[in-house]
CSV table of C-alpha atoms in Angstrom, one decimal:
chain,number,residue,atom,x,y,z
A,1,UNK,CA,29.8,33.8,-9.4
A,2,UNK,CA,30.9,31.1,-6.9
A,3,UNK,CA,30.4,27.4,-7.7
A,4,UNK,CA,30.3,24.5,-5.3
A,5,UNK,CA,30.8,20.9,-6.3
A,6,UNK,CA,28.8,17.9,-4.9
A,7,UNK,CA,28.7,14.3,-5.7
A,8,UNK,CA,25.0,14.2,-5.2
A,9,UNK,CA,22.5,17.1,-5.1
A,10,UNK,CA,19.0,16.4,-3.7
A,11,UNK,CA,16.3,18.7,-4.8
A,12,UNK,CA,13.7,18.7,-2.0
A,13,UNK,CA,14.3,18.4,1.7
A,14,UNK,CA,10.9,16.8,2.5
A,15,UNK,CA,10.3,13.4,3.8
A,16,UNK,CA,11.6,11.4,0.8
A,17,UNK,CA,14.5,13.7,-0.1
A,18,UNK,CA,15.8,13.9,3.4
A,19,UNK,CA,15.5,10.1,3.8
A,20,UNK,CA,17.6,9.4,0.7
A,21,UNK,CA,20.2,12.0,1.7
A,22,UNK,CA,20.5,10.3,5.2
A,23,UNK,CA,20.6,6.8,3.6
A,24,UNK,CA,23.5,8.0,1.4
A,25,UNK,CA,25.5,9.7,4.1
A,26,UNK,CA,28.7,8.2,5.6
A,27,UNK,CA,30.0,6.8,2.3
A,28,UNK,CA,32.6,9.4,1.2
A,29,UNK,CA,30.0,11.2,-1.0
A,30,UNK,CA,29.5,14.9,-0.6
A,31,UNK,CA,25.8,15.6,-0.6
A,32,UNK,CA,23.8,18.9,-1.0
A,33,UNK,CA,20.1,19.3,-0.2
A,34,UNK,CA,18.2,22.2,-1.8
A,35,UNK,CA,15.0,23.2,0.1
A,36,UNK,CA,12.8,26.3,-0.4
A,37,UNK,CA,12.5,26.8,3.4
A,38,UNK,CA,13.7,25.1,6.6
A,39,UNK,CA,10.9,23.2,8.4
A,40,UNK,CA,9.7,24.1,11.8
A,41,UNK,CA,11.3,21.9,14.4
A,42,UNK,CA,9.1,22.6,17.4
A,43,UNK,CA,5.3,23.3,18.0
A,44,UNK,CA,2.9,23.0,20.9
A,45,UNK,CA,2.5,19.4,22.1
A,46,UNK,CA,-1.3,19.4,21.8
A,47,UNK,CA,-1.3,20.9,18.3
A,48,UNK,CA,-2.2,18.6,15.5
A,49,UNK,CA,-1.3,19.4,11.9
A,50,UNK,CA,-3.7,18.5,9.1
A,51,UNK,CA,-1.1,16.6,7.0
A,52,UNK,CA,-0.5,13.0,8.3
A,53,UNK,CA,0.8,9.8,6.9
A,54,UNK,CA,0.2,6.1,7.6
A,55,UNK,CA,3.7,4.7,8.1
A,56,UNK,CA,4.0,1.0,7.6
A,57,UNK,CA,6.5,-1.4,9.1
A,58,UNK,CA,8.9,-1.2,6.1
A,59,UNK,CA,9.0,2.6,6.3
A,60,UNK,CA,9.4,2.5,10.1
A,61,UNK,CA,12.4,0.2,9.7
A,62,UNK,CA,13.9,2.6,7.1
A,63,UNK,CA,13.5,5.5,9.5
A,64,UNK,CA,15.0,3.6,12.3
A,65,UNK,CA,18.0,2.4,10.2
A,66,UNK,CA,18.9,5.9,9.2
A,67,UNK,CA,18.6,7.2,12.8
A,68,UNK,CA,15.5,9.2,12.7
A,69,UNK,CA,12.8,7.0,14.4
A,70,UNK,CA,13.6,7.9,18.0
A,71,UNK,CA,13.1,11.6,17.3
A,72,UNK,CA,9.9,11.0,15.5
A,73,UNK,CA,8.6,8.9,18.3
A,74,UNK,CA,9.5,11.7,20.8
A,75,UNK,CA,7.4,14.1,18.7
A,76,UNK,CA,4.4,11.8,18.8
A,77,UNK,CA,3.2,8.7,17.0
A,78,UNK,CA,0.0,6.8,17.2
A,79,UNK,CA,-0.2,3.1,16.5
A,80,UNK,CA,-3.2,1.5,14.9
A,81,UNK,CA,-3.8,-2.1,15.7
A,82,UNK,CA,-7.0,-2.7,13.8
A,83,UNK,CA,-8.8,-1.6,10.6
A,84,UNK,CA,-12.5,-1.6,10.0
A,85,UNK,CA,-13.8,-1.1,6.5
A,86,UNK,CA,-17.4,-1.0,5.5
A,87,UNK,CA,-19.8,0.0,2.7
A,88,UNK,CA,-23.2,1.5,2.9
A,89,UNK,CA,-24.9,-1.8,3.2
A,90,UNK,CA,-24.4,-3.1,6.7
A,91,UNK,CA,-23.4,-6.6,5.8
A,92,UNK,CA,-20.4,-5.5,3.8
A,93,UNK,CA,-17.9,-5.1,6.7
A,94,UNK,CA,-14.3,-6.3,6.9
A,95,UNK,CA,-12.1,-6.3,10.0
A,96,UNK,CA,-8.3,-6.5,10.2
A,97,UNK,CA,-6.5,-7.2,13.5
A,98,UNK,CA,-2.7,-7.1,13.8
A,99,UNK,CA,-2.8,-9.9,16.4
A,100,UNK,CA,-4.0,-12.3,13.8
A,101,UNK,CA,-0.6,-12.0,12.0
A,102,UNK,CA,1.4,-11.9,15.2
A,103,UNK,CA,2.2,-8.2,15.0
A,104,UNK,CA,1.8,-5.5,17.7
A,105,UNK,CA,0.2,-3.1,15.2
A,106,UNK,CA,-0.5,-2.5,11.6
A,107,UNK,CA,1.5,0.8,11.4
A,108,UNK,CA,1.5,4.3,12.8
A,109,UNK,CA,-0.3,7.5,12.0
A,110,UNK,CA,2.3,10.3,12.2
A,111,UNK,CA,2.1,14.1,11.4
A,112,UNK,CA,4.2,14.8,8.3
A,113,UNK,CA,6.0,17.7,10.1
A,114,UNK,CA,7.2,15.3,12.8
A,115,UNK,CA,8.8,13.0,10.2
A,116,UNK,CA,10.3,15.9,8.3
A,117,UNK,CA,11.6,17.8,11.3
A,118,UNK,CA,13.3,14.6,12.7
A,119,UNK,CA,14.9,13.8,9.3
A,120,UNK,CA,16.1,17.4,9.0
A,121,UNK,CA,17.8,17.2,12.4
A,122,UNK,CA,19.3,14.0,11.4
A,123,UNK,CA,20.7,15.6,8.2
A,124,UNK,CA,22.2,18.4,10.3
A,125,UNK,CA,24.1,15.8,12.3
A,126,UNK,CA,25.9,14.6,9.1
A,127,UNK,CA,29.1,16.5,8.2
A,128,UNK,CA,28.9,15.3,4.6
A,129,UNK,CA,25.4,16.9,4.0
A,130,UNK,CA,25.1,20.6,3.2
A,131,UNK,CA,21.6,22.1,3.6
A,132,UNK,CA,21.1,24.8,1.0
A,133,UNK,CA,18.1,26.7,2.2
A,134,UNK,CA,16.2,28.9,1.6
A,135,UNK,CA,16.8,28.2,-2.1
A,136,UNK,CA,15.3,26.7,-5.2
A,137,UNK,CA,16.7,25.6,-8.5
A,138,UNK,CA,15.9,28.0,-11.4
A,139,UNK,CA,18.1,26.6,-14.2
A,140,UNK,CA,20.0,23.4,-15.2
A,141,UNK,CA,22.9,23.1,-17.6
A,142,UNK,CA,24.6,19.9,-18.8
A,143,UNK,CA,28.4,20.0,-18.6
A,144,UNK,CA,30.8,17.3,-19.9
A,145,UNK,CA,31.3,15.7,-16.5
A,146,UNK,CA,28.6,17.3,-14.3
A,147,UNK,CA,25.1,18.8,-14.0
A,148,UNK,CA,25.3,22.5,-13.2
A,149,UNK,CA,22.4,24.1,-11.4
A,150,UNK,CA,21.6,27.7,-10.7
A,151,UNK,CA,19.9,28.7,-7.5
A,152,UNK,CA,17.5,31.6,-7.0
A,153,UNK,CA,20.0,33.2,-4.6
A,154,UNK,CA,22.6,33.4,-7.3
A,155,UNK,CA,24.7,30.4,-6.2
A,156,UNK,CA,25.7,27.8,-8.8
A,157,UNK,CA,26.3,24.2,-7.8
A,158,UNK,CA,27.6,21.3,-9.8
A,159,UNK,CA,27.0,17.7,-9.1
A,160,UNK,CA,27.6,14.3,-10.7
A,161,UNK,CA,24.0,13.3,-10.0
A,162,UNK,CA,20.9,15.2,-9.1
A,163,UNK,CA,18.0,13.5,-7.3
A,164,UNK,CA,14.6,15.2,-7.9
A,165,UNK,CA,12.6,14.6,-4.7
A,166,UNK,CA,10.8,18.0,-5.1
A,167,UNK,CA,7.2,16.7,-5.2
A,168,UNK,CA,4.4,16.1,-7.6
A,169,UNK,CA,5.0,19.3,-9.3
A,170,UNK,CA,8.7,18.8,-9.6
A,171,UNK,CA,10.5,21.6,-11.3
A,172,UNK,CA,13.6,19.6,-11.9
A,173,UNK,CA,11.6,16.9,-13.7
A,174,UNK,CA,9.9,19.5,-15.8
A,175,UNK,CA,13.3,21.2,-16.6
A,176,UNK,CA,14.6,17.8,-17.8
A,177,UNK,CA,11.6,17.5,-20.1
A,178,UNK,CA,10.2,14.2,-18.6
A,179,UNK,CA,6.6,13.8,-19.3
A,180,UNK,CA,3.9,12.6,-16.9
A,181,UNK,CA,0.8,10.5,-17.3
A,182,UNK,CA,-2.1,11.9,-15.2
A,183,UNK,CA,-5.4,10.4,-14.0
A,184,UNK,CA,-7.8,12.9,-12.6
A,185,UNK,CA,-10.2,11.3,-10.1
A,186,UNK,CA,-12.5,14.3,-10.3
A,187,UNK,CA,-12.6,14.2,-6.5
A,188,UNK,CA,-11.3,16.4,-3.7
A,189,UNK,CA,-10.0,15.3,-0.3
A,190,UNK,CA,-11.3,17.3,2.7
A,191,UNK,CA,-9.0,17.0,5.6
A,192,UNK,CA,-9.7,17.9,9.3
A,193,UNK,CA,-9.0,16.8,12.8
A,194,UNK,CA,-11.7,15.5,15.3
A,195,UNK,CA,-11.5,14.7,19.0
A,196,UNK,CA,-12.9,11.3,19.9
A,197,UNK,CA,-14.0,11.4,23.6
A,198,UNK,CA,-15.3,7.9,23.4
A,199,UNK,CA,-12.0,6.6,21.9
A,200,UNK,CA,-10.9,5.4,18.5
A,201,UNK,CA,-9.8,2.0,19.9
A,202,UNK,CA,-6.5,2.3,18.1
A,203,UNK,CA,-8.4,1.5,14.9
A,204,UNK,CA,-8.3,3.0,11.4
A,205,UNK,CA,-11.9,3.3,10.2
A,206,UNK,CA,-12.9,3.7,6.5
A,207,UNK,CA,-16.4,3.8,5.0
A,208,UNK,CA,-17.1,3.8,1.3
A,209,UNK,CA,-19.7,6.4,0.2
A,210,UNK,CA,-21.1,7.0,-3.3
A,211,UNK,CA,-18.8,10.1,-3.8
A,212,UNK,CA,-15.7,8.5,-2.3
A,213,UNK,CA,-14.2,7.0,0.9
A,214,UNK,CA,-14.2,8.6,4.3
A,215,UNK,CA,-11.3,7.6,6.6
A,216,UNK,CA,-10.7,8.2,10.3
A,217,UNK,CA,-7.0,7.8,11.1
A,218,UNK,CA,-6.1,7.8,14.8
A,219,UNK,CA,-3.4,10.5,15.2
A,220,UNK,CA,-3.2,10.8,19.0
A,221,UNK,CA,-4.8,8.9,21.9
A,222,UNK,CA,-7.8,11.2,21.7
A,223,UNK,CA,-8.0,12.4,18.1
A,224,UNK,CA,-8.4,11.3,14.5
A,225,UNK,CA,-7.3,12.9,11.3
A,226,UNK,CA,-10.1,12.5,8.7
A,227,UNK,CA,-9.8,12.3,4.9
A,228,UNK,CA,-13.1,12.6,3.2
A,229,UNK,CA,-12.9,12.1,-0.6
A,230,UNK,CA,-15.9,13.5,-2.5
A,231,UNK,CA,-17.0,15.7,-5.4
A,232,UNK,CA,-15.8,19.3,-5.8
A,233,UNK,CA,-19.2,20.6,-5.0
A,234,UNK,CA,-19.6,18.6,-1.8
A,235,UNK,CA,-16.0,19.4,-0.7
A,236,UNK,CA,-16.8,23.2,-0.9
A,237,UNK,CA,-20.0,22.7,1.1
A,238,UNK,CA,-18.1,20.7,3.8
A,239,UNK,CA,-15.4,23.5,4.1
A,240,UNK,CA,-18.1,26.2,4.6
A,241,UNK,CA,-20.0,24.3,7.3
A,242,UNK,CA,-20.0,25.5,10.9
A,243,UNK,CA,-18.0,23.1,13.1
A,244,UNK,CA,-21.1,21.7,14.8
A,245,UNK,CA,-22.9,21.0,11.5
A,246,UNK,CA,-19.8,19.5,10.0
A,247,UNK,CA,-19.6,17.1,13.0
A,248,UNK,CA,-23.2,16.2,12.4
A,249,UNK,CA,-22.4,15.4,8.8
A,250,UNK,CA,-19.4,13.3,9.9
A,251,UNK,CA,-21.5,11.4,12.5
A,252,UNK,CA,-24.1,10.6,9.9
A,253,UNK,CA,-21.5,9.5,7.3
A,254,UNK,CA,-19.7,7.3,9.8
A,255,UNK,CA,-22.9,5.9,11.3
A,256,UNK,CA,-21.8,7.1,14.6
A,257,UNK,CA,-19.2,4.2,15.0
A,258,UNK,CA,-16.8,6.5,16.9
A,259,UNK,CA,-19.3,8.0,19.2
A,260,UNK,CA,-19.6,11.7,19.8
A,261,UNK,CA,-17.1,13.8,17.8
A,262,UNK,CA,-15.7,17.2,18.5
A,263,UNK,CA,-14.4,18.9,15.3
A,264,UNK,CA,-11.5,21.2,15.4
A,265,UNK,CA,-12.1,24.3,13.3
A,266,UNK,CA,-9.2,24.0,10.8
A,267,UNK,CA,-10.1,22.3,7.5
A,268,UNK,CA,-8.6,22.1,4.0
A,269,UNK,CA,-9.1,20.4,0.7
A,270,UNK,CA,-6.9,19.4,-2.2
A,271,UNK,CA,-7.7,17.8,-5.6
A,272,UNK,CA,-7.1,14.1,-6.1
A,273,UNK,CA,-5.2,12.7,-9.0
A,274,UNK,CA,-2.6,10.0,-9.7
A,275,UNK,CA,0.4,10.5,-12.0
A,276,UNK,CA,3.4,8.6,-13.1
A,277,UNK,CA,6.5,9.9,-14.8
A,278,UNK,CA,7.2,8.4,-18.2
A,279,UNK,CA,10.8,7.9,-17.2
A,280,UNK,CA,12.6,8.0,-13.8
A,281,UNK,CA,15.8,9.0,-15.5
A,282,UNK,CA,17.5,11.8,-17.5
A,283,UNK,CA,21.1,12.7,-18.1
A,284,UNK,CA,22.6,12.8,-14.5
A,285,UNK,CA,19.1,13.0,-13.0
A,286,UNK,CA,16.9,10.5,-11.2
A,287,UNK,CA,13.4,10.9,-9.8
A,288,UNK,CA,12.1,9.7,-6.4
A,289,UNK,CA,8.9,10.0,-4.4
A,290,UNK,CA,6.0,12.1,-5.7
A,291,UNK,CA,8.3,13.5,-8.4
A,292,UNK,CA,8.1,10.0,-10.0
A,293,UNK,CA,4.7,8.9,-9.0
A,294,UNK,CA,1.6,10.0,-7.1
A,295,UNK,CA,-1.3,7.7,-6.0
A,296,UNK,CA,-4.8,8.1,-4.5
A,297,UNK,CA,-4.6,8.5,-0.7
A,298,UNK,CA,-7.1,5.7,-0.4
A,299,UNK,CA,-4.7,3.1,1.2
A,300,UNK,CA,-2.1,5.6,2.6
A,301,UNK,CA,0.6,4.2,0.4
A,302,UNK,CA,2.1,7.4,-1.1
A,303,UNK,CA,4.9,8.1,1.3
A,304,UNK,CA,5.6,4.5,1.9
A,305,UNK,CA,6.2,4.1,-1.9
A,306,UNK,CA,8.5,7.1,-1.7
A,307,UNK,CA,10.5,5.7,1.2
A,308,UNK,CA,10.9,2.4,-0.7
A,309,UNK,CA,12.3,4.6,-3.6
A,310,UNK,CA,14.8,6.1,-1.2
A,311,UNK,CA,15.9,2.8,0.1
A,312,UNK,CA,16.4,1.2,-3.3
A,313,UNK,CA,18.0,4.3,-4.8
A,314,UNK,CA,20.5,4.5,-2.0
A,315,UNK,CA,21.2,0.8,-2.3
A,316,UNK,CA,21.9,0.9,-6.0
A,317,UNK,CA,24.1,4.0,-5.8
A,318,UNK,CA,26.2,2.8,-2.9
A,319,UNK,CA,26.6,-0.8,-4.3
A,320,UNK,CA,27.9,0.7,-7.6
A,321,UNK,CA,30.1,3.2,-5.7
A,322,UNK,CA,31.7,0.4,-3.7
A,323,UNK,CA,32.3,-1.6,-6.8
A,324,UNK,CA,34.0,1.3,-8.5
A,325,UNK,CA,31.3,1.7,-11.1
A,326,UNK,CA,30.1,5.1,-12.5
A,327,UNK,CA,27.2,5.2,-10.0
A,328,UNK,CA,25.7,8.4,-11.6
A,329,UNK,CA,25.5,6.7,-15.1
A,330,UNK,CA,22.3,5.8,-16.8
A,331,UNK,CA,22.9,2.0,-17.0
A,332,UNK,CA,23.5,1.9,-13.2
A,333,UNK,CA,20.4,4.0,-12.4
A,334,UNK,CA,18.3,1.8,-14.7
A,335,UNK,CA,18.6,-0.8,-11.9
A,336,UNK,CA,16.7,1.5,-9.6
A,337,UNK,CA,14.1,2.3,-12.2
A,338,UNK,CA,13.5,-1.4,-13.0
A,339,UNK,CA,13.2,-2.3,-9.3
A,340,UNK,CA,10.7,0.5,-8.5
A,341,UNK,CA,8.6,1.2,-11.6
A,342,UNK,CA,6.5,-1.9,-11.5
A,343,UNK,CA,5.6,-1.7,-7.8
A,344,UNK,CA,4.7,2.0,-8.2
A,345,UNK,CA,2.7,1.4,-11.3
A,346,UNK,CA,0.8,-1.6,-9.8
A,347,UNK,CA,-0.1,0.4,-6.7
A,348,UNK,CA,-1.2,3.4,-8.8
A,349,UNK,CA,-3.4,1.3,-11.0
A,350,UNK,CA,-4.8,-0.7,-8.1
A,351,UNK,CA,-5.8,2.4,-6.3
A,352,UNK,CA,-7.5,3.8,-9.4
A,353,UNK,CA,-9.5,0.6,-9.9
A,354,UNK,CA,-10.4,0.3,-6.2
A,355,UNK,CA,-11.6,3.9,-6.0
A,356,UNK,CA,-13.7,3.5,-9.2
A,357,UNK,CA,-15.3,0.3,-7.8
A,358,UNK,CA,-16.2,1.8,-4.4
A,359,UNK,CA,-17.0,5.3,-5.4
A,360,UNK,CA,-20.1,4.2,-7.2
A,361,UNK,CA,-23.7,4.2,-6.1
A,362,UNK,CA,-25.0,1.8,-8.8
A,363,UNK,CA,-27.2,-0.6,-6.7
A,364,UNK,CA,-26.2,-3.9,-8.3
A,365,UNK,CA,-22.5,-2.9,-8.0
A,366,UNK,CA,-22.9,-1.9,-4.4
A,367,UNK,CA,-24.4,-5.3,-3.7
A,368,UNK,CA,-21.6,-7.2,-5.4
A,369,UNK,CA,-18.8,-5.2,-3.6
A,370,UNK,CA,-20.6,-5.7,-0.3
A,371,UNK,CA,-20.7,-9.5,-0.8
A,372,UNK,CA,-17.1,-9.3,-1.8
A,373,UNK,CA,-16.1,-7.5,1.4
A,374,UNK,CA,-18.1,-10.0,3.4
A,375,UNK,CA,-16.4,-13.0,1.6
A,376,UNK,CA,-12.9,-11.4,2.2
A,377,UNK,CA,-13.7,-10.9,5.9
A,378,UNK,CA,-14.4,-14.7,6.2
A,379,UNK,CA,-11.2,-15.7,4.2
A,380,UNK,CA,-8.0,-16.0,6.3
A,381,UNK,CA,-5.9,-16.1,3.2
A,382,UNK,CA,-7.4,-12.9,1.7
A,383,UNK,CA,-7.2,-11.0,5.0
A,384,UNK,CA,-3.6,-12.1,5.5
A,385,UNK,CA,-2.7,-10.9,2.0
A,386,UNK,CA,-4.3,-7.5,2.6
A,387,UNK,CA,-2.6,-7.1,6.0
A,388,UNK,CA,0.8,-8.0,4.5
A,389,UNK,CA,0.2,-5.2,2.0
A,390,UNK,CA,-0.7,-2.8,4.8
A,391,UNK,CA,2.5,-3.8,6.7
A,392,UNK,CA,4.7,-3.3,3.8
A,393,UNK,CA,6.1,-6.8,4.1
A,394,UNK,CA,4.5,-8.5,1.1
A,395,UNK,CA,7.1,-7.5,-1.5
A,396,UNK,CA,10.8,-8.0,-1.8
A,397,UNK,CA,11.8,-5.5,0.9
A,398,UNK,CA,15.0,-3.6,0.3
A,399,UNK,CA,17.7,-4.1,3.0
A,400,UNK,CA,17.2,-0.6,4.5
A,401,UNK,CA,13.5,-1.4,5.0
A,402,UNK,CA,14.2,-4.6,7.0
A,403,UNK,CA,13.9,-4.8,10.7
A,404,UNK,CA,17.6,-4.7,11.6
A,405,UNK,CA,20.7,-4.2,9.5
A,406,UNK,CA,23.5,-6.7,9.9
A,407,UNK,CA,26.1,-5.5,12.3
């Protein structure tokens, strides 16, 4: 059986795995990326996928700095300049406008496949990155100076460090015996795409309903991706509705704020839960992205947290590598875990509390939260804080997530 040696092996060629591989490239490290299947690189221009992400400014800077942003932009991005959030009681509205903080937009809504395809092409351009696909890891074995991994096609690869970026159901995390704390929201998210002939006004819209939030995310000049969080029973009902009836339900739930809607036929649903790995590290293994943490999609922070993981992990590894330290060793990688665990946990818990507060039909609580939204809308300080959170610029931003790199 042949064996190939790498310095770093990334399990998962999705958005976060590909981003960290690109961020590490060009530094005399041999990198392998294991992915179950290569992503599609082309599709009809007018076709919109159900899976989208709200990319904030910090993530945009990362994607630009690793050379993928131009290709993503060519595949199609949609800026949103405003956000409007409201509850069932009409006086509980809050409005965010990027112009009030001197920014051209609050971020971009982008199809996940556009991001992954562009990052995949970028990896193909790097001679120090090998793409091992189609393949998945079936076994791991510790050796004195390496981690040995068996692939399902019979190949064996050895590496000084493996990065698990293989999603919320990470096989590599499970093989390492790392436990996960899980919070089940007892909700399902229904996702679909709607045409908006009257326009979405480059605005992200979100209404809080008793069973969960309903979000309209502008994904093209004439369309929005919707994420409707609700109970299991209602999610099944929404999936089974004829398109016209589904549009009527959407119009009623959104109070017609986007005008007449045209619903595309494809719909899907997925269960909502948050989770957090009890450790980000094992022997010669480090977790990143959804393998380490998963949050409620309420504020669209999931992939942005993952991209910050990628930026910090690359920074820690490369700084140690440059200094001649054992960059694959536990004490070095603890710097990454200390830098990221608090931010990820705070976001996770905040989303759990926020969802619990707003997915509640108790009348007195509804009144209090509506008054809170109204007060926040009138407070410049509060609105500025929330917008900095949305932009991704409120925390200590890692160098790769800053606007321009020196030189």
